[in-house]
Coordinates of C-alpha atoms in Angstrom, one line a residue:
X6 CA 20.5 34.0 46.7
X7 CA 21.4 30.0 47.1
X8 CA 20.0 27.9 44.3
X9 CA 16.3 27.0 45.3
X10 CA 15.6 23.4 46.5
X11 CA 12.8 21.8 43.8
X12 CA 9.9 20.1 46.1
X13 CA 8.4 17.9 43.5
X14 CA 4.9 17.1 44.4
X15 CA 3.1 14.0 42.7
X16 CA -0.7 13.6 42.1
X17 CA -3.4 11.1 42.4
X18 CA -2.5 7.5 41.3
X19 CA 1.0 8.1 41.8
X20 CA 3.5 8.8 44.3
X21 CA 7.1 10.2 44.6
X22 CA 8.5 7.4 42.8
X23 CA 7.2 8.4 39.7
X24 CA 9.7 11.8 39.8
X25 CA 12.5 8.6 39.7
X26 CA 14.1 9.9 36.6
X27 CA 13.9 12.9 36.8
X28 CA 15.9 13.3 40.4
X29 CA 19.2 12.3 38.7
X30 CA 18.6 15.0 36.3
X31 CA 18.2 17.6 38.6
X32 CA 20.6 16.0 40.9
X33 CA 23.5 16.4 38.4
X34 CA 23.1 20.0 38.1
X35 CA 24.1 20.3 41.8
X36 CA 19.5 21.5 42.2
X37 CA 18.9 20.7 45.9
X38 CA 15.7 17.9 45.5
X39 CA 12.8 16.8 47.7
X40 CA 9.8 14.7 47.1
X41 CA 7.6 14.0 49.6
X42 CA 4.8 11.8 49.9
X43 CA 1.3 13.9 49.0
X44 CA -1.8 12.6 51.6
X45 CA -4.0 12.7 48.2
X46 CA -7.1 13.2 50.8
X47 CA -8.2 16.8 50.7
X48 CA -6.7 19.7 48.4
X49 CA -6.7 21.5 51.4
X50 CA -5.1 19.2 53.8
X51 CA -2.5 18.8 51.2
X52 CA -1.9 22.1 50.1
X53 CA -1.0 22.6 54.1
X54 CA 0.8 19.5 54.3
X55 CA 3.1 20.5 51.6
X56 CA 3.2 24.2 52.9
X57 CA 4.3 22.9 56.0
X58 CA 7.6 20.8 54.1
X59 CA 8.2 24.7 52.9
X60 CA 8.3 26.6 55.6
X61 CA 10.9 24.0 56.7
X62 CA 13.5 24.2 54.1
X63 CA 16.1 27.0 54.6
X64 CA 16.5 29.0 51.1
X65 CA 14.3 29.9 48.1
X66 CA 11.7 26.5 46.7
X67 CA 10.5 26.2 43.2
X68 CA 7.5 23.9 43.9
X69 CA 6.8 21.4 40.8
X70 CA 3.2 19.9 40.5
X71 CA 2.1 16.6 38.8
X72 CA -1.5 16.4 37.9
X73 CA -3.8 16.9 41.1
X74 CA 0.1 17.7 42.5
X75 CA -0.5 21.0 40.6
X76 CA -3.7 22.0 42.3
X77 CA -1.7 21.4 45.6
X78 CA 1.4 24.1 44.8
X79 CA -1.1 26.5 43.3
X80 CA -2.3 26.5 46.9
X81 CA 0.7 25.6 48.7
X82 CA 3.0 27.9 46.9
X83 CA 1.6 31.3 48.7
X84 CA 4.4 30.2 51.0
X85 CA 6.7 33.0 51.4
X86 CA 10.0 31.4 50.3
X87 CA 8.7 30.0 47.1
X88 CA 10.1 31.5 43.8
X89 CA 8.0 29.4 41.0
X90 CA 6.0 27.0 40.2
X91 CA 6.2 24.4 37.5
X92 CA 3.2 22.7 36.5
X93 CA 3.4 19.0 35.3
X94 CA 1.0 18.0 32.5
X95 CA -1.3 19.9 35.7
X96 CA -4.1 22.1 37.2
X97 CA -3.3 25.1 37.6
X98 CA -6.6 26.9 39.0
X99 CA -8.2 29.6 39.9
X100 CA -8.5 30.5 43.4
X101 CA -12.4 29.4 44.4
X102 CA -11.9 26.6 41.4
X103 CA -12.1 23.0 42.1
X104 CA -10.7 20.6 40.0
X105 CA -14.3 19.5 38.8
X106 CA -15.2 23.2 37.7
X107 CA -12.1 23.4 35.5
X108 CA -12.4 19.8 34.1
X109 CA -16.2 20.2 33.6
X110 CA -15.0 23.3 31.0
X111 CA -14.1 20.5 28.3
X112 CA -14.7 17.7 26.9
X113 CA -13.5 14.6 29.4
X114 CA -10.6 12.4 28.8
X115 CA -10.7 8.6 28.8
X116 CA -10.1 8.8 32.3
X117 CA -13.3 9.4 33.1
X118 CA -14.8 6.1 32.1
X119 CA -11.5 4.1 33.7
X120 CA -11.9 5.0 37.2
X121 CA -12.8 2.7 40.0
X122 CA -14.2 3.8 43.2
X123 CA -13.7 2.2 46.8
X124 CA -14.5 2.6 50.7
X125 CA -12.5 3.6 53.2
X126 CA -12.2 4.3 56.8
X127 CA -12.9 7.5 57.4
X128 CA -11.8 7.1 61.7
X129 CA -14.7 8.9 62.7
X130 CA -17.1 4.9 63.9
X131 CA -19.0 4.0 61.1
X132 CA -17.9 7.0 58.7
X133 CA -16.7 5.9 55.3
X134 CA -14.9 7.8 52.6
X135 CA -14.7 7.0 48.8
X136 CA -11.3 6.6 46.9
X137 CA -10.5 6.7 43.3
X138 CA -7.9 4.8 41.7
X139 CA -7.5 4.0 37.8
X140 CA -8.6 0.5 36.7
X141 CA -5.4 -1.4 37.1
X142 CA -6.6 -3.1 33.4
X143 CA -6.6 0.4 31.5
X144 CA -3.3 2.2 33.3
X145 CA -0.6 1.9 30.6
X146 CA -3.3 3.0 27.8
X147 CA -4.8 5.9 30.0
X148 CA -2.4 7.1 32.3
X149 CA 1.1 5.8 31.0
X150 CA 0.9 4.8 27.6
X151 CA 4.8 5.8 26.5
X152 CA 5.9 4.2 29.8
X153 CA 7.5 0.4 29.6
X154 CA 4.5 -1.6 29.6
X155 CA 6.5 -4.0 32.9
X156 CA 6.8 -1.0 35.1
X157 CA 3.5 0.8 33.7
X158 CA 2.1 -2.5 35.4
X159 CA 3.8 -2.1 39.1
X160 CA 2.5 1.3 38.5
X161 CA -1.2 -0.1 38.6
X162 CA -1.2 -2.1 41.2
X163 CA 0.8 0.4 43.4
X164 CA -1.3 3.7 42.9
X165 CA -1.8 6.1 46.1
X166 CA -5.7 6.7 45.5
X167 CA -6.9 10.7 46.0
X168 CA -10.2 10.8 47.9
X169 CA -13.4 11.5 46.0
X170 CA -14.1 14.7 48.1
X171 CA -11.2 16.3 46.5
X172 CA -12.7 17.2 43.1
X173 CA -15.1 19.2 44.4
X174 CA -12.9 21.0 47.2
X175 CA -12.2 25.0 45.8
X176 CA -8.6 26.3 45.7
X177 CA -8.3 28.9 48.4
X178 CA -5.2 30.1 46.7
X179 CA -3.8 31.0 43.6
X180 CA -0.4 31.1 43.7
X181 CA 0.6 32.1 40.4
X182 CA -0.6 35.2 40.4
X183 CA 2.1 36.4 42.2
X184 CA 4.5 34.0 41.7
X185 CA 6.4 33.5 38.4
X186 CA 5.0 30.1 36.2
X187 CA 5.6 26.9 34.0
X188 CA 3.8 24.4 32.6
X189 CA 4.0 21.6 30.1
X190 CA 1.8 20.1 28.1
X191 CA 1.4 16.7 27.4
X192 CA 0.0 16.8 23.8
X193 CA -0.5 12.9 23.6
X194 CA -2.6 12.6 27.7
X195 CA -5.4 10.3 28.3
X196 CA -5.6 11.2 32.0
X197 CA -6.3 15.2 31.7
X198 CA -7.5 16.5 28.3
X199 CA -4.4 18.9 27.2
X200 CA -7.0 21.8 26.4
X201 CA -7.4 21.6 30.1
X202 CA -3.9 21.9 31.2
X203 CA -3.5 25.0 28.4
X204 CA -6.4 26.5 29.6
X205 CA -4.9 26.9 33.1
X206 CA -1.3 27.7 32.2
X207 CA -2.4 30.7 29.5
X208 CA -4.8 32.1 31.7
X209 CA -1.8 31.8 34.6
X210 CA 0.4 33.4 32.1
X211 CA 2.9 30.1 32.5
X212 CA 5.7 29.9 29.9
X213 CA 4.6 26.6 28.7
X214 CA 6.4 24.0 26.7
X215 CA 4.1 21.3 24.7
X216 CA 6.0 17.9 24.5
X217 CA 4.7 14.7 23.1
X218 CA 4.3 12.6 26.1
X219 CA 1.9 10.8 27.8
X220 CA 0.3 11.5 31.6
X221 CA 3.3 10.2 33.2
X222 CA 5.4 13.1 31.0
X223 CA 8.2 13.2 34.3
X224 CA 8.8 9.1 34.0
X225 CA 8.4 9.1 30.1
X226 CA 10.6 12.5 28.9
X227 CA 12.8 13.2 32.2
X228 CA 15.5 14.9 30.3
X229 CA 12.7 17.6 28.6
X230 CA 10.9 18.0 32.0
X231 CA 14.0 18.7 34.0
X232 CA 15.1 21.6 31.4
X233 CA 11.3 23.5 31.9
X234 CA 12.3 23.0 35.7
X235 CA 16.1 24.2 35.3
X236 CA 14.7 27.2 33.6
X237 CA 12.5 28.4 36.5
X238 CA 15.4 27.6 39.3
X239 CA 17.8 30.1 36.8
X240 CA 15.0 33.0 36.3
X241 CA 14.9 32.8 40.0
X242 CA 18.1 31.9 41.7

């Protein structure tokens, strides 16, 4: 079997940039690397979207999941050719879970009081969506607190928002139950309460590695994220 190809999938209030050191890691082990751009407007939509860059890529995928990215490949990764899945400081649910139900099982993170809510467009005349970004004033303390406090401010005024509607959208999938699993935890988060992100990856049976990190764990600890990863590509190559 060829070495998988990683698909790194970001979450809400981010965007592919934010795998930016982590790439050269993986890179300079010779791991085949792709990172596209997430919707962020329905889990399901996503899910498919990313299922679709899949079914595309010739070989074995270990799909790695960000935050809200995580509820995407525990979707997505039903895909026949995936071999793994690597959850980033993520959710991994339960299929018929929605990201509300599995945050509503413990007590909520200071992200819950820092989020900002705006209208969009929905293209349907006079329909209107609502999307959520993190106030630009509390990103570095909430979502990026070990991050350089310069580029942890571009990172606040360039978020990709994830629609409202997606919290409450069930998982139809649940990958990990029959695909092999890893997680880490980000013991210092402000975004997703770590009890949250343990929760998933125990009852997922994830090996999981706890590093002290903020939200942003891939920006702020590439070198530690890209071993968890390099693990999964050599249980499954």
């Amino acid at each position: 079997m060829s070495t998988p190809t990683v698909v790194l999938v970001h979450g809400a209030f981010a965007d592919a940039s934010s795998f930016a050191r982590l790439i050269p890691e993986l890179r300079a082990d010779g791991i085949p690397v792709l990172a596209p751009a997430v919707p962020n407007r329905s889990l399901g939509g996503d899910a498919a979207y990313i299922a679709s860059v899949v079914r595309q890529i010739d070989g074995p995928v270990v799909l790695v999941g960000h935050s809200y990215g995580g509820a995407v490949i525990t979707v997505a990764g039903v895909e026949d050719n995936v071999t793994a899945l690597v959850y980033l400081a993520g959710y991994a649910l339960e299929e018929g879970e929605s990201l509300g139900e599995l945050q509503g099982r413990f007590p909520d993170s200071p992200l819950a009081s820092a989020l900002v809510q705006r209208e969009y467009p929905t293209g349907v005349p006079g329909g209107t969506g609502t999307d959520v970004y993190v106030d630009p004033d509390r990103f570095h303390a909430v979502f990026a607190a070990d991050v350089d406090a310069e580029l942890a401010e571009v990172l606040a005024v360039t978020q990709r928002p994830l629609a409202a509607a997606a919290f409450a959208e069930p998982a139809t999938a649940a990958a990990w139950r029959t695909r092999p699993s890893w997680g880490t935890v980000s013991t210092a988060d402000q975004t997703i309460n770590p009890d949250v992100e343990r929760f998933g990856y125990q009852r997922a049976g994830a090996t999981t590695v706890e590093i002290d990190a903020s939200h942003l764990v891939m920006l702020s600890r590439p070198k530690e994220v890209a071993a968890v990863i390099r693990d999964a590509v050599r249980a499954t190559a």
